[in-house]
PDB file of C-alpha atoms in Angstrom:
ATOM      1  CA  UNK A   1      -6.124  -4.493   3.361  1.00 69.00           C
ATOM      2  CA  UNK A   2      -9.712  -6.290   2.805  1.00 78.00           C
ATOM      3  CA  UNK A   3     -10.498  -5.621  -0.410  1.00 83.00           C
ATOM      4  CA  UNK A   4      -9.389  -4.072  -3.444  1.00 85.00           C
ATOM      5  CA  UNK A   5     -10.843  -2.792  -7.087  1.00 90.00           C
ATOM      6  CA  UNK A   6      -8.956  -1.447  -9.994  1.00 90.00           C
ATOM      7  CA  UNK A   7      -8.252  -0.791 -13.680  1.00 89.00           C
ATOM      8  CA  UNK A   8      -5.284  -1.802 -13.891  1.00 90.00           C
ATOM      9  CA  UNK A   9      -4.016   1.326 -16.213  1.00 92.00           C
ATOM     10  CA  UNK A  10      -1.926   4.763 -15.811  1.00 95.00           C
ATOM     11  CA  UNK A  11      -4.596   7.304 -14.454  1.00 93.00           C
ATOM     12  CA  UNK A  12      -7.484   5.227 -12.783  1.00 94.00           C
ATOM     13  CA  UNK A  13      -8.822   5.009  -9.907  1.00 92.00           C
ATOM     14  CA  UNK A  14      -7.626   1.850  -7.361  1.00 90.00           C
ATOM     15  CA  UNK A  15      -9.791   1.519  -3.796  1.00 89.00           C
ATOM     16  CA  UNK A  16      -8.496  -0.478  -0.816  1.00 83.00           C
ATOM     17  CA  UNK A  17     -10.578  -1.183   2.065  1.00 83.00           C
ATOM     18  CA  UNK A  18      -8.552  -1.295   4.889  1.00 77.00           C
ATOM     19  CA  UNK A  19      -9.102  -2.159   8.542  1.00 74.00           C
ATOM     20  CA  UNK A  20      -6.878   0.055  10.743  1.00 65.00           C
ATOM     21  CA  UNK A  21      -8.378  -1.806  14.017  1.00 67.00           C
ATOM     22  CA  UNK A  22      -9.609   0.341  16.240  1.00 64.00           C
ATOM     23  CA  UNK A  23      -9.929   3.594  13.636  1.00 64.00           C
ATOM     24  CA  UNK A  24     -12.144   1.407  11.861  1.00 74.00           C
ATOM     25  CA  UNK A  25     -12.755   0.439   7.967  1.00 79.00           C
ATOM     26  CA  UNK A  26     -12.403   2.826   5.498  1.00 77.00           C
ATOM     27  CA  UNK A  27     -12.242   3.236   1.902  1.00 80.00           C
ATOM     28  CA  UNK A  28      -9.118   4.483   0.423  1.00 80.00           C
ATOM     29  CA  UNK A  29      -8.969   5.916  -3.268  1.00 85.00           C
ATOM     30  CA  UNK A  30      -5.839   6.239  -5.443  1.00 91.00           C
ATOM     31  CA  UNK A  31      -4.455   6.757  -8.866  1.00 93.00           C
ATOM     32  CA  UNK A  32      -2.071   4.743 -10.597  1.00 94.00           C
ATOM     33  CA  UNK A  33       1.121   6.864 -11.410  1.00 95.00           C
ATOM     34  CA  UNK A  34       3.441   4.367 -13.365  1.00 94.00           C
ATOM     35  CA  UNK A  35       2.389   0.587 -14.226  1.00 93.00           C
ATOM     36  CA  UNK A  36       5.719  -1.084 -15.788  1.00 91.00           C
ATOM     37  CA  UNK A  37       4.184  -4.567 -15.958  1.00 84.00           C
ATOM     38  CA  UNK A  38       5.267  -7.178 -15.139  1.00 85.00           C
ATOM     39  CA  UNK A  39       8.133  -5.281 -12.676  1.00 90.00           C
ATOM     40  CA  UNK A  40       6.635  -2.374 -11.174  1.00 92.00           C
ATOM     41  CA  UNK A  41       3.788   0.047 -10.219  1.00 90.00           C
ATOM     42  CA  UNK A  42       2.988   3.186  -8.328  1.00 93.00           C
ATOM     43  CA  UNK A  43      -0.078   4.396  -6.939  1.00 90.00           C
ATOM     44  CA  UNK A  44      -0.746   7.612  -4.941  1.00 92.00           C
ATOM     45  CA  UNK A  45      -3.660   8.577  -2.884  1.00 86.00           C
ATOM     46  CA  UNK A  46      -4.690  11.764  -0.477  1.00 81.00           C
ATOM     47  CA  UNK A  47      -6.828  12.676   2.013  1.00 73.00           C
ATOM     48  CA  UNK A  48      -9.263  15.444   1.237  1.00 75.00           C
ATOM     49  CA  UNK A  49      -6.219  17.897  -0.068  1.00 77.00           C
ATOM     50  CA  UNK A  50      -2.390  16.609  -1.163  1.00 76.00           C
ATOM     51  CA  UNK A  51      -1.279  19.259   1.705  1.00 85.00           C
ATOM     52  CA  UNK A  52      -2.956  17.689   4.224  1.00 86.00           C
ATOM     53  CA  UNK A  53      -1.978  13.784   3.576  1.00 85.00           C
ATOM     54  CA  UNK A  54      -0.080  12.139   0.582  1.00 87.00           C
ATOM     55  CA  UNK A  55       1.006   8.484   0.771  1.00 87.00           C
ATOM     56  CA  UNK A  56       2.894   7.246  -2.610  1.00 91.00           C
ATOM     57  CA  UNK A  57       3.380   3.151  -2.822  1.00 89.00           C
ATOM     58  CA  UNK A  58       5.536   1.368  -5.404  1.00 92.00           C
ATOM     59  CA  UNK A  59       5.702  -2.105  -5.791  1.00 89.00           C
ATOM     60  CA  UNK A  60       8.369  -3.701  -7.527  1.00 93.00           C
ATOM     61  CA  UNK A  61       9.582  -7.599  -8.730  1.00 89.00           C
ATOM     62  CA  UNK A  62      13.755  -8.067  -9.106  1.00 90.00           C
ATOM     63  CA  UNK A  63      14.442 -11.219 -10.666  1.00 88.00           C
ATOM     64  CA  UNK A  64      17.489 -12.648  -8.398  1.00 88.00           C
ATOM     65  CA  UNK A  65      17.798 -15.359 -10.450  1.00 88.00           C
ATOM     66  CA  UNK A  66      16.067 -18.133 -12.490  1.00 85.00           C
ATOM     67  CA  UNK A  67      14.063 -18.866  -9.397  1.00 82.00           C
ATOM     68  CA  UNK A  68      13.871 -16.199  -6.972  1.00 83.00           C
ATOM     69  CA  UNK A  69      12.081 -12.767  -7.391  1.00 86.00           C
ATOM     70  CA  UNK A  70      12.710 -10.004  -5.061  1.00 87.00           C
ATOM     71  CA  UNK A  71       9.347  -8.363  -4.052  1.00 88.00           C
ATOM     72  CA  UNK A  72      10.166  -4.295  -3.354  1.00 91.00           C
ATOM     73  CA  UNK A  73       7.195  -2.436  -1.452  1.00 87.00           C
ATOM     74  CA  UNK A  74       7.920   1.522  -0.459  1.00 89.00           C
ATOM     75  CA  UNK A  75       6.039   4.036   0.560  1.00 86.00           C
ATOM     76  CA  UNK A  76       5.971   7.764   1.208  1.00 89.00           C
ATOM     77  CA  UNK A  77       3.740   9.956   3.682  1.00 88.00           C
ATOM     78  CA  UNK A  78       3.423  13.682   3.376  1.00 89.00           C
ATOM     79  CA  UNK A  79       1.175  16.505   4.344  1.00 90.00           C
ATOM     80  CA  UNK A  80       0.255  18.821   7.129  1.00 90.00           C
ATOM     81  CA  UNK A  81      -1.515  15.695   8.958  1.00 84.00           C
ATOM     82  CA  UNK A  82       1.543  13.532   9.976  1.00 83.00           C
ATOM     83  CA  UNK A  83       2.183  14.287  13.647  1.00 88.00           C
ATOM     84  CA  UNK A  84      -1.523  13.917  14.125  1.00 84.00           C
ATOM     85  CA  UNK A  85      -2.168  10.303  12.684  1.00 81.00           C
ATOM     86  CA  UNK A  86       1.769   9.639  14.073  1.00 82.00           C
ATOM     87  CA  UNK A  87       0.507  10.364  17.645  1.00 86.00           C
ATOM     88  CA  UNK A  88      -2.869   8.496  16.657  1.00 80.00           C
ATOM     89  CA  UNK A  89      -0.663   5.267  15.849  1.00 78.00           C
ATOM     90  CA  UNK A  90      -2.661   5.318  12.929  1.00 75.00           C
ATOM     91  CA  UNK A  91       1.453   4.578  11.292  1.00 75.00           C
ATOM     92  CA  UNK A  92       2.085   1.776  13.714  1.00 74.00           C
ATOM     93  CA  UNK A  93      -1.081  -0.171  12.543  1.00 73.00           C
ATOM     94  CA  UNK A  94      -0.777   0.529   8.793  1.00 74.00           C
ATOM     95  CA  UNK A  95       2.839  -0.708   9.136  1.00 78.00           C
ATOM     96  CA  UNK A  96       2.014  -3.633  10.306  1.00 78.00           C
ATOM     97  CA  UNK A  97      -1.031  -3.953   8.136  1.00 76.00           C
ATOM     98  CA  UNK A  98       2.142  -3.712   5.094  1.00 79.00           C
ATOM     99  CA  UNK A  99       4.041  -6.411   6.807  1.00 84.00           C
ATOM    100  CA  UNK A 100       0.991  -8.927   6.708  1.00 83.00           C
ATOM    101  CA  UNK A 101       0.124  -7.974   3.017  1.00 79.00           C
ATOM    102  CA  UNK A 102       3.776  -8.863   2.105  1.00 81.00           C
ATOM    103  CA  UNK A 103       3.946 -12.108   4.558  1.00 86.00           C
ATOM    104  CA  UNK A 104       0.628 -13.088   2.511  1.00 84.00           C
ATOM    105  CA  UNK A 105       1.707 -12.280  -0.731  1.00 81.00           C
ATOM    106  CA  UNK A 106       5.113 -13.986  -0.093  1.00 82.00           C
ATOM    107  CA  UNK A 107       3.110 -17.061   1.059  1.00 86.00           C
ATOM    108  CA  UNK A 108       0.989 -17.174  -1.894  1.00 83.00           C
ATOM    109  CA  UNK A 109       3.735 -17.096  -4.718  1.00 81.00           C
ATOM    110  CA  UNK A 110       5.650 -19.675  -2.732  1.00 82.00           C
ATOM    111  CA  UNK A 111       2.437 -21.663  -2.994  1.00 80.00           C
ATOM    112  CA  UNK A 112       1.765 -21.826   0.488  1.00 67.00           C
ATOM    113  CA  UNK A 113      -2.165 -21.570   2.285  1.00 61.00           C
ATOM    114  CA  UNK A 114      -2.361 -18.649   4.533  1.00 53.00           C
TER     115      UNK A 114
END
C-alpha cells in the first residue's frame, strides 16, 4: 500500500493505492463497514460486481496489558474471480504486501524508523 484517503466514518468511501509489482498500481475503493474506535474497523471493497471479487479487512487493537497492544489484521476473499487472480499470484504478492504494512506499522508504534 502507497497511499491512502478516507473519511474516517461508517459508509464512506476509503482508496488505497497499491503496488502489486508486476500487475502494476491500481486504485482500490472501499467502504467502511464498522469503525469501533479506538479498537477496531472493517472495510470492504469489490471489483466491478460483489460476485466476481469481495475482500473484507478488519483491523483490530487488544490491549495485553498496560504496555502491550495486540494489533489483529484479517481478511476475507470471495467471488467468482479467485482461482484466476490465485493462479495470477496476484494472493502471493498482496500477502506479502499485508506482512510489510504490519512490519511497518509495528515499527512505527514501537517508535522505530523504517
Amino acid at each position: 500500500m502507497l497511499e491512502a484517503k478516507a473519511e474516517f466514518k461508517v459508509g464512506s468511501e476509503i482508496q488505497f493505492l497499491e503496488n502489486l509489482q508486476e500487475f502494476g498500481r491500481h486504485w482500490i475503493t472501499a467502504r467502511f463497514l464498522s469503525i469501533e474506535a479506538p479498537d477496531e474497523l472493517i472495510w470492504q471493497g469489490k471489483v466491478i460486481a460483489g460476485f466476481l471479487f469481495q475482500v473484507r479487512h478488519s483491523f483490530k487493537l487488544e490491549s495485553i496489558d498496560q504496555k502491550q497492544t495486540r494489533f489483529v489484521h484479517s481478511h476475507r476473499h470471495k467471488g467468482l474471480l479467485l482461482p484466476y487472480l490465485y493462479h495470477r499470484g496476484v494472493f502471493q504478492r498482496s500477502r506479502q504486501g499485508y506482512i510489510d504494512f504490519n512490519e511497518a506499522l509495528k515499527k512505527l508504534c514501537e517508535g522505530e524508523r523504517f
